[in-house]
Amino acid sequence: MTRYITRRLLLTIPVLLLVSMVVFTLIALIPGDPALVFAGGEADPEAIEALRRHLGLDRPLVVRYAIWLGHVLRGDLGKSVRDGRPVREVLLLKLPVTVELAVLSLVVSWAIAVPAGVLAAWKRRSVLDYAATTVALAGISIPNFWLGIMLIYLLAVNLRWLPPSGYVEPWIDPARNLQMMVMPATVLGTALAALVMRLLRSSMLEVLGTEYIRTAQAKGLRDRVVLVRHALKNAMIPVATVMGLQLGGLLGGAVITETIFAVPGIGRLAVESILTRDYPMVQGVVLFSAVAIVFVNFAVDVSYSFLDPRIRLVEERR
Amino acid sequence: MRRTLLAVAVIVILLAGLASAQSPRRGGTLRAGLDADPPNMDPHQSIAAVDRQVFQNLYDKLVDVNQNLEIVPMLATSWTIANNGRTYTFRLRPNVVFHDGTPFNAEAVRYNFERMLDRAFGSPRRSEIVLVERVTVVDPLTVQIDLEKPFSPFLSVLSDRAGMMVSPAAARRLGRDFAREPVGTGPYRFVEKRPQERIVLERFDRYWDRNAAFVDRIVYRPFPDEQARVANLRAGELEIINMVPATEVPALKTDARVRLLERAGLAYQGIWLQIESPPFNNKALRQALNAAIDRRTLARVVFGETVAPANGPFPTGMLASDAGPNARIPERNLELARQKLREGGQAGGFAFTMKTAPGRIQQQVVQVIQSMAGEAGIRVNLEIVEFGALLSQLSSRQFQAIQIGWSGRPDPDGNIYAFFVTGGGLNYGPYSNPKVDSLLDAARILTSADHRKRAYGEILEILNDDLPYIYLWWPKEYKAMRPNLQGFVHISDGMMRFRNVWLNP
């Protein structure tokens, strides 16, 4: 187990290196000069030239990458081009926001998807099944931005139950923090729930058809025990994989939702940095997202052995 | 007699009530919704337009503009212009301190100009004040600025970022990092800035104007999504928003929870034509396109009257807005368009590609133009280009036509000079005409408003015949706010000056 984990961890290094290289090249290929974009087309060429020199954009790409990599290895992600803030500082500011939103969205998604998926499989081809499927399809089909604006108008502007948007740190005002997170987490959660629910339903159907379930039922175990303890646990393996990918995606930021609800997370940081060609910041965000996805997938792999004891994380002996 | 006394008493009470309703209340937090996250808090480094919203309250300028766009005193209480417009002598306001306690005086003004002019610092302000030859401290409260040559928009330039005074002590200590701990003399001092989240200012207790800064705190929050910005205002989470979307204007006008202010703005929109290569190196074809466009219909159909049709760079209310053809909106003339096509040797019409930034309104604009041009036999291919890329293509002249405008400046010079003077930094045509050059330079030297207006009129007669740029509309300037926000003065530059506002409960 330890050897497996060490090996997996070492494998992440070339992955991250490759990601950073690709991103560095791709950003440089985006048309649009950061100095020009800052000015919004409203600064004169002399000012733009000065800014370009200040940003080091007059150097060749390879040199810029080498300098950046050298700094990263020393733990320095560089400074934002926009306001000179250290990239690491900004990332650390955004991280708790995004982690909170990601976790809450997953909670919403589970709360909807797991019962709905199990019920749909158990009462398959019933009204319940069709209803759950319809809701799931709606969840996938409704665009985030639309649902978001509708929720704001309904719950915040008309009914005034919730604040329309924004963010307060949970350690400053936990109640208000949760109030502000309800809508964005719901918007993200419902979209994720749909996929998980469909997946869980088919995975459950497969497991429910196996012999050990029939045995359990023949033993006279109650439906609830058969469903939850025997079927659900085994049906969760593909679901865990998808949820791991979803969590990784969420940690990379939920751009549209964050924009509509003015949640100051990684997603908005990423988009705004790309739109303003804030190269060091984009690099930092992408590196962070890559790390997050690699580690969440790693955690998912480890979780398999808990879900299904038949899976053991050992290296094959040759 | 008794009745008279009663009447007098009633009037006195009513007047007292009126007075108390009008007198400012202190306290409270003012929350303002911005269209973008202001990146840089140093006025001498800033290039994003949205930064200026925060600067209005963090910094004082040497001078400001009033609702009629006239120059009024701010840190300078008076000034004289001598030596044929080359020497400006400013009398400075006494007893002014920066937020860090540094005194504001002539020495501080001199330092600020040196900072902006320092090539190594690379301030975007340098080009705005590059004509400054010498800044002399006459006495602690008098400063004299000598220009290389006369420049009549100078005071107007000082009413914007170039006139914002930063603390010399803080600027020396922090260098470029000053942007992270900005220190001005404004009514509000900097508390914190969290990227994409908020900027917080709080009342500066030692502010020179005792009769200002009524609100305790100002919180700016960026809402790039315009729907979200409006929804937050309606829900009472914001007191005022910047950049009211045109599509929301009709609904906001009738919304009792919101007060909508409308004024002519300073901005213009139109189409750059690249006149070095085909098809638009052919003047007749530029004129054909121009004649095919119906500006009034465009303004009505796409914008529902939230813009005014334009034929020049000077929106209503600006000096020179009534000069020459500026406000003479041409009627659409398909017959003229066809005649110009024949003159240009393209009787059967021609095709070109017009680029624009993404966005619903922008796309509607170019589609309407596409169909109008189509009726004259001009085929317009549309290309939607991400804004950053669009700017690059504009400045490297990789286009035939681009729909893009200008946010506007209070002095007419800022809306025209750099766009059409030969070699100008924003001259994307690129356009060159010795007559226009000399008229543009003349308008900079002339001090009488009438003479300047006449020069701009002559320039526009030429430009609207040559057509390197087709002016289409002037966006109106809107502010939407909660009714409890009082004392707000709406100025065409769209800047939210909060020094005299207060919040009713």
GROMACS .gro file of C-alpha atoms in nm, chain A:
model
  318
    1MET     CA    1   0.000   0.000   0.000
    2THR     CA    2   0.273   0.247   0.098
    3ARG     CA    3   0.476   0.160  -0.209
    4TYR     CA    4   0.171   0.205  -0.428
    5ILE     CA    5   0.100   0.544  -0.281
    6THR     CA    6   0.462   0.658  -0.316
    7ARG     CA    7   0.469   0.548  -0.677
    8ARG     CA    8   0.145   0.727  -0.756
    9LEU     CA    9   0.273   1.041  -0.589
   10LEU     CA   10   0.598   1.035  -0.787
   11LEU     CA   11   0.402   0.989  -1.108
   12THR     CA   12   0.223   1.319  -1.047
   13ILE     CA   13   0.547   1.515  -1.097
   14PRO     CA   14   0.584   1.458  -1.472
   15VAL     CA   15   0.209   1.507  -1.510
   16LEU     CA   16   0.224   1.848  -1.345
   17LEU     CA   17   0.535   1.946  -1.539
   18LEU     CA   18   0.366   1.857  -1.864
   19VAL     CA   19   0.049   2.044  -1.770
   20SER     CA   20   0.245   2.357  -1.682
   21MET     CA   21   0.438   2.343  -2.007
   22VAL     CA   22   0.127   2.300  -2.219
   23VAL     CA   23  -0.052   2.580  -2.038
   24PHE     CA   24   0.243   2.815  -2.066
   25THR     CA   25   0.259   2.761  -2.439
   26LEU     CA   26  -0.116   2.781  -2.490
   27ILE     CA   27  -0.151   3.107  -2.301
   28ALA     CA   28   0.128   3.259  -2.502
   29LEU     CA   29  -0.056   3.152  -2.816
   30ILE     CA   30  -0.383   3.326  -2.721
   31PRO     CA   31  -0.408   3.627  -2.944
   32GLY     CA   32  -0.412   3.951  -2.750
   33ASP     CA   33  -0.137   4.132  -2.573
   34PRO     CA   34  -0.181   4.162  -2.194
   35ALA     CA   35  -0.062   4.519  -2.200
   36LEU     CA   36  -0.325   4.607  -2.462
   37VAL     CA   37  -0.599   4.416  -2.286
   38PHE     CA   38  -0.533   4.597  -1.958
   39ALA     CA   39  -0.571   4.927  -2.127
   40GLY     CA   40  -0.897   4.814  -2.286
   41GLY     CA   41  -0.766   4.971  -2.603
   42GLU     CA   42  -0.747   5.307  -2.431
   43ALA     CA   43  -0.378   5.361  -2.360
   44ASP     CA   44  -0.117   5.499  -2.591
   45PRO     CA   45   0.157   5.283  -2.743
   46GLU     CA   46   0.435   5.427  -2.524
   47ALA     CA   47   0.256   5.325  -2.204
   48ILE     CA   48   0.188   4.982  -2.348
   49GLU     CA   49   0.553   4.934  -2.445
   50ALA     CA   50   0.663   5.028  -2.092
   51LEU     CA   51   0.418   4.779  -1.943
   52ARG     CA   52   0.533   4.506  -2.180
   53ARG     CA   53   0.893   4.554  -2.069
   54HIS     CA   54   0.788   4.558  -1.706
   55LEU     CA   55   0.604   4.227  -1.754
   56GLY     CA   56   0.906   4.069  -1.919
   57LEU     CA   57   0.706   4.001  -2.235
   58ASP     CA   58   0.997   4.115  -2.449
   59ARG     CA   59   1.182   3.793  -2.365
   60PRO     CA   60   1.150   3.463  -2.558
   61LEU     CA   61   0.890   3.212  -2.439
   62VAL     CA   62   1.142   2.945  -2.337
   63VAL     CA   63   1.332   3.190  -2.120
   64ARG     CA   64   1.010   3.302  -1.955
   65TYR     CA   65   0.912   2.941  -1.884
   66ALA     CA   66   1.252   2.856  -1.738
   67ILE     CA   67   1.240   3.159  -1.510
   68TRP     CA   68   0.887   3.075  -1.401
   69LEU     CA   69   0.972   2.710  -1.332
   70GLY     CA   70   1.277   2.810  -1.131
   71HIS     CA   71   1.063   3.030  -0.912
   72VAL     CA   72   0.791   2.766  -0.871
   73LEU     CA   73   1.046   2.512  -0.750
   74ARG     CA   74   1.137   2.760  -0.480
   75GLY     CA   75   0.768   2.794  -0.389
   76ASP     CA   76   0.722   3.129  -0.560
   77LEU     CA   77   0.434   3.134  -0.807
   78GLY     CA   78   0.511   3.488  -0.916
   79LYS     CA   79   0.307   3.806  -0.897
   80SER     CA   80  -0.019   3.901  -1.062
   81VAL     CA   81   0.029   4.124  -1.360
   82ARG     CA   82  -0.286   4.317  -1.275
   83ASP     CA   83  -0.208   4.438  -0.927
   84GLY     CA   84   0.127   4.294  -0.826
   85ARG     CA   85  -0.016   4.065  -0.561
   86PRO     CA   86   0.168   3.735  -0.509
   87VAL     CA   87  -0.019   3.458  -0.694
   88ARG     CA   88   0.012   3.225  -0.397
   89GLU     CA   89  -0.151   3.478  -0.167
   90VAL     CA   90  -0.448   3.522  -0.401
   91LEU     CA   91  -0.487   3.146  -0.448
   92LEU     CA   92  -0.490   3.093  -0.073
   93LEU     CA   93  -0.757   3.361  -0.046
   94LYS     CA   94  -0.979   3.190  -0.305
   95LEU     CA   95  -0.913   2.832  -0.200
   96PRO     CA   96  -1.144   2.814   0.106
   97VAL     CA   97  -1.427   2.968  -0.094
   98THR     CA   98  -1.400   2.717  -0.374
   99VAL     CA   99  -1.350   2.420  -0.141
  100GLU     CA  100  -1.659   2.519   0.056
  101LEU     CA  101  -1.870   2.561  -0.256
  102ALA     CA  102  -1.741   2.232  -0.399
  103VAL     CA  103  -1.815   2.036  -0.083
  104LEU     CA  104  -2.161   2.189  -0.038
  105SER     CA  105  -2.246   2.124  -0.402
  106LEU     CA  106  -2.145   1.762  -0.364
  107VAL     CA  107  -2.357   1.735  -0.049
  108VAL     CA  108  -2.658   1.875  -0.237
  109SER     CA  109  -2.585   1.642  -0.526
  110TRP     CA  110  -2.562   1.336  -0.300
  111ALA     CA  111  -2.871   1.429  -0.107
  112ILE     CA  112  -3.066   1.433  -0.432
  113ALA     CA  113  -2.892   1.166  -0.637
  114VAL     CA  114  -2.843   0.879  -0.393
  115PRO     CA  115  -3.203   0.838  -0.275
  116ALA     CA  116  -3.339   0.913  -0.623
  117GLY     CA  117  -3.100   0.668  -0.790
  118VAL     CA  118  -3.171   0.391  -0.543
  119LEU     CA  119  -3.547   0.438  -0.559
  120ALA     CA  120  -3.549   0.457  -0.937
  121ALA     CA  121  -3.360   0.127  -0.960
  122TRP     CA  122  -3.564  -0.044  -0.696
  123LYS     CA  123  -3.900   0.067  -0.833
  124ARG     CA  124  -3.782   0.042  -1.189
  125ARG     CA  125  -4.030   0.130  -1.464
  126SER     CA  126  -4.264   0.275  -1.204
  127VAL     CA  127  -4.397   0.629  -1.188
  128LEU     CA  128  -4.123   0.699  -0.936
  129ASP     CA  129  -3.855   0.587  -1.180
  130TYR     CA  130  -3.992   0.800  -1.462
  131ALA     CA  131  -4.033   1.099  -1.236
  132ALA     CA  132  -3.673   1.071  -1.112
  133THR     CA  133  -3.548   1.032  -1.469
  134THR     CA  134  -3.742   1.337  -1.585
  135VAL     CA  135  -3.608   1.547  -1.301
  136ALA     CA  136  -3.257   1.422  -1.375
  137LEU     CA  137  -3.286   1.512  -1.742
  138ALA     CA  138  -3.415   1.855  -1.648
  139GLY     CA  139  -3.119   1.896  -1.412
  140ILE     CA  140  -2.875   1.820  -1.691
  141SER     CA  141  -3.058   2.028  -1.950
  142ILE     CA  142  -3.126   2.348  -1.758
  143PRO     CA  143  -2.830   2.579  -1.802
  144ASN     CA  144  -2.663   2.698  -1.481
  145PHE     CA  145  -2.690   3.065  -1.564
  146TRP     CA  146  -3.063   3.043  -1.623
  147LEU     CA  147  -3.137   2.847  -1.308
  148GLY     CA  148  -2.911   3.085  -1.116
  149ILE     CA  149  -3.085   3.402  -1.230
  150MET     CA  150  -3.428   3.244  -1.175
  151LEU     CA  151  -3.337   3.145  -0.820
  152ILE     CA  152  -3.207   3.496  -0.750
  153TYR     CA  153  -3.529   3.653  -0.875
  154LEU     CA  154  -3.750   3.408  -0.690
  155LEU     CA  155  -3.574   3.360  -0.359
  156ALA     CA  156  -3.385   3.687  -0.321
  157VAL     CA  157  -3.566   3.959  -0.512
  158ASN     CA  158  -3.930   3.851  -0.472
  159LEU     CA  159  -3.949   3.636  -0.160
  160ARG     CA  160  -3.644   3.791   0.005
  161TRP     CA  161  -3.555   3.467   0.182
  162LEU     CA  162  -3.191   3.466   0.083
  163PRO     CA  163  -2.927   3.724  -0.004
  164PRO     CA  164  -2.895   3.735  -0.385
  165SER     CA  165  -2.522   3.684  -0.399
  166GLY     CA  166  -2.188   3.748  -0.244
  167TYR     CA  167  -1.967   3.585   0.012
  168VAL     CA  168  -1.884   3.616   0.380
  169GLU     CA  169  -1.619   3.400   0.540
  170PRO     CA  170  -1.777   3.125   0.752
  171TRP     CA  171  -1.558   3.220   1.049
  172ILE     CA  172  -1.696   3.575   1.042
  173ASP     CA  173  -2.067   3.502   1.003
  174PRO     CA  174  -2.142   3.129   0.964
  175ALA     CA  175  -2.519   3.171   0.928
  176ARG     CA  176  -2.495   3.433   0.656
  177ASN     CA  177  -2.222   3.233   0.487
  178LEU     CA  178  -2.454   2.934   0.459
  179GLN     CA  179  -2.742   3.153   0.340
  180MET     CA  180  -2.521   3.286   0.064
  181MET     CA  181  -2.403   2.941  -0.035
  182VAL     CA  182  -2.749   2.781  -0.061
  183MET     CA  183  -2.828   2.903  -0.411
  184PRO     CA  184  -2.491   2.846  -0.580
  185ALA     CA  185  -2.459   2.504  -0.418
  186THR     CA  186  -2.810   2.415  -0.534
  187VAL     CA  187  -2.743   2.525  -0.889
  188LEU     CA  188  -2.423   2.324  -0.908
  189GLY     CA  189  -2.560   2.034  -0.704
  190THR     CA  190  -2.867   1.976  -0.920
  191ALA     CA  191  -2.660   1.960  -1.237
  192LEU     CA  192  -2.419   1.712  -1.080
  193ALA     CA  193  -2.700   1.512  -0.919
  194ALA     CA  194  -2.857   1.431  -1.252
  195LEU     CA  195  -2.551   1.249  -1.380
  196VAL     CA  196  -2.486   1.068  -1.053
  197MET     CA  197  -2.848   0.963  -1.026
  198ARG     CA  198  -2.854   0.813  -1.376
  199LEU     CA  199  -2.528   0.634  -1.317
  200LEU     CA  200  -2.630   0.503  -0.978
  201ARG     CA  201  -2.959   0.377  -1.118
  202SER     CA  202  -2.797   0.165  -1.386
  203SER     CA  203  -2.523   0.049  -1.155
  204MET     CA  204  -2.784  -0.049  -0.894
  205LEU     CA  205  -2.988  -0.237  -1.155
  206GLU     CA  206  -2.681  -0.439  -1.241
  207VAL     CA  207  -2.606  -0.521  -0.879
  208LEU     CA  208  -2.970  -0.597  -0.797
  209GLY     CA  209  -2.965  -0.862  -1.067
  210THR     CA  210  -2.673  -1.049  -0.914
  211GLU     CA  211  -2.706  -1.374  -0.722
  212TYR     CA  212  -2.588  -1.256  -0.385
  213ILE     CA  213  -2.871  -1.005  -0.374
  214ARG     CA  214  -3.116  -1.278  -0.452
  215THR     CA  215  -2.955  -1.481  -0.172
  216ALA     CA  216  -2.990  -1.192   0.067
  217GLN     CA  217  -3.353  -1.150  -0.026
  218ALA     CA  218  -3.408  -1.525   0.008
  219LYS     CA  219  -3.260  -1.509   0.357
  220GLY     CA  220  -3.551  -1.281   0.436
  221LEU     CA  221  -3.351  -0.963   0.493
  222ARG     CA  222  -3.554  -0.646   0.489
  223ASP     CA  223  -3.555  -0.446   0.164
  224ARG     CA  224  -3.383  -0.153   0.327
  225VAL     CA  225  -3.093  -0.368   0.445
  226VAL     CA  226  -3.055  -0.536   0.109
  227LEU     CA  227  -3.065  -0.207  -0.076
  228VAL     CA  228  -2.838   0.000   0.142
  229ARG     CA  229  -2.594  -0.245   0.293
  230HIS     CA  230  -2.554  -0.496   0.012
  231ALA     CA  231  -2.650  -0.332  -0.316
  232LEU     CA  232  -2.567   0.037  -0.271
  233LYS     CA  233  -2.217  -0.015  -0.139
  234ASN     CA  234  -2.116  -0.221  -0.440
  235ALA     CA  235  -2.301   0.000  -0.683
  236MET     CA  236  -2.104   0.299  -0.558
  237ILE     CA  237  -1.774   0.216  -0.731
  238PRO     CA  238  -1.845   0.370  -1.072
  239VAL     CA  239  -2.033   0.647  -0.894
  240ALA     CA  240  -1.732   0.724  -0.674
  241THR     CA  241  -1.517   0.759  -0.986
  242VAL     CA  242  -1.755   1.009  -1.139
  243MET     CA  243  -1.795   1.200  -0.817
  244GLY     CA  244  -1.419   1.218  -0.785
  245LEU     CA  245  -1.398   1.370  -1.130
  246GLN     CA  246  -1.678   1.609  -1.039
  247LEU     CA  247  -1.503   1.718  -0.722
  248GLY     CA  248  -1.182   1.773  -0.917
  249GLY     CA  249  -1.376   1.981  -1.166
  250LEU     CA  250  -1.542   2.182  -0.890
  251LEU     CA  251  -1.209   2.257  -0.728
  252GLY     CA  252  -1.097   2.404  -1.058
  253GLY     CA  253  -1.381   2.652  -1.006
  254ALA     CA  254  -1.738   2.682  -1.125
  255VAL     CA  255  -1.705   2.979  -1.352
  256ILE     CA  256  -2.062   3.064  -1.448
  257THR     CA  257  -2.213   2.996  -1.109
  258GLU     CA  258  -1.941   3.192  -0.933
  259THR     CA  259  -1.995   3.484  -1.168
  260ILE     CA  260  -2.372   3.497  -1.125
  261PHE     CA  261  -2.361   3.468  -0.748
  262ALA     CA  262  -2.051   3.684  -0.713
  263VAL     CA  263  -1.874   3.406  -0.527
  264PRO     CA  264  -1.506   3.501  -0.526
  265GLY     CA  265  -1.371   3.156  -0.605
  266ILE     CA  266  -1.105   2.999  -0.823
  267GLY     CA  267  -1.331   2.987  -1.129
  268ARG     CA  268  -1.381   3.359  -1.153
  269LEU     CA  269  -1.017   3.415  -1.080
  270ALA     CA  270  -0.931   3.184  -1.370
  271VAL     CA  271  -1.163   3.349  -1.619
  272GLU     CA  272  -1.076   3.701  -1.523
  273SER     CA  273  -0.706   3.615  -1.540
  274ILE     CA  274  -0.747   3.464  -1.884
  275LEU     CA  275  -0.952   3.756  -2.013
  276THR     CA  276  -0.695   4.004  -1.885
  277ARG     CA  277  -0.403   3.784  -1.993
  278ASP     CA  278  -0.268   3.775  -1.639
  279TYR     CA  279  -0.016   3.502  -1.730
  280PRO     CA  280   0.132   3.428  -1.386
  281MET     CA  281  -0.213   3.405  -1.231
  282VAL     CA  282  -0.345   3.171  -1.502
  283GLN     CA  283  -0.039   2.952  -1.456
  284GLY     CA  284  -0.097   2.941  -1.083
  285VAL     CA  285  -0.464   2.856  -1.114
  286VAL     CA  286  -0.406   2.582  -1.370
  287LEU     CA  287  -0.127   2.431  -1.169
  288PHE     CA  288  -0.350   2.431  -0.865
  289SER     CA  289  -0.640   2.272  -1.057
  290ALA     CA  290  -0.411   2.006  -1.198
  291VAL     CA  291  -0.283   1.924  -0.850
  292ALA     CA  292  -0.641   1.910  -0.720
  293ILE     CA  293  -0.759   1.674  -0.994
  294VAL     CA  294  -0.459   1.445  -0.962
  295PHE     CA  295  -0.501   1.417  -0.587
  296VAL     CA  296  -0.877   1.371  -0.589
  297ASN     CA  297  -0.840   1.088  -0.840
  298PHE     CA  298  -0.575   0.938  -0.624
  299ALA     CA  299  -0.809   0.956  -0.324
  300VAL     CA  300  -1.083   0.792  -0.529
  301ASP     CA  301  -0.853   0.503  -0.618
  302VAL     CA  302  -0.774   0.456  -0.252
  303SER     CA  303  -1.143   0.467  -0.164
  304TYR     CA  304  -1.221   0.170  -0.392
  305SER     CA  305  -1.064  -0.070  -0.146
  306PHE     CA  306  -1.295   0.055   0.125
  307LEU     CA  307  -1.602   0.024  -0.093
  308ASP     CA  308  -1.512  -0.321  -0.220
  309PRO     CA  309  -1.270  -0.526  -0.014
  310ARG     CA  310  -1.196  -0.739  -0.321
  311ILE     CA  311  -0.994  -0.450  -0.460
  312ARG     CA  312  -0.651  -0.432  -0.302
  313LEU     CA  313  -0.400  -0.162  -0.374
  314VAL     CA  314  -0.085  -0.364  -0.410
  315GLU     CA  315   0.166  -0.381  -0.681
  316GLU     CA  316   0.163  -0.701  -0.874
  317ARG     CA  317   0.454  -0.918  -0.786
  318ARG     CA  318   0.639  -1.033  -1.088
   0.00000   0.00000   0.00000
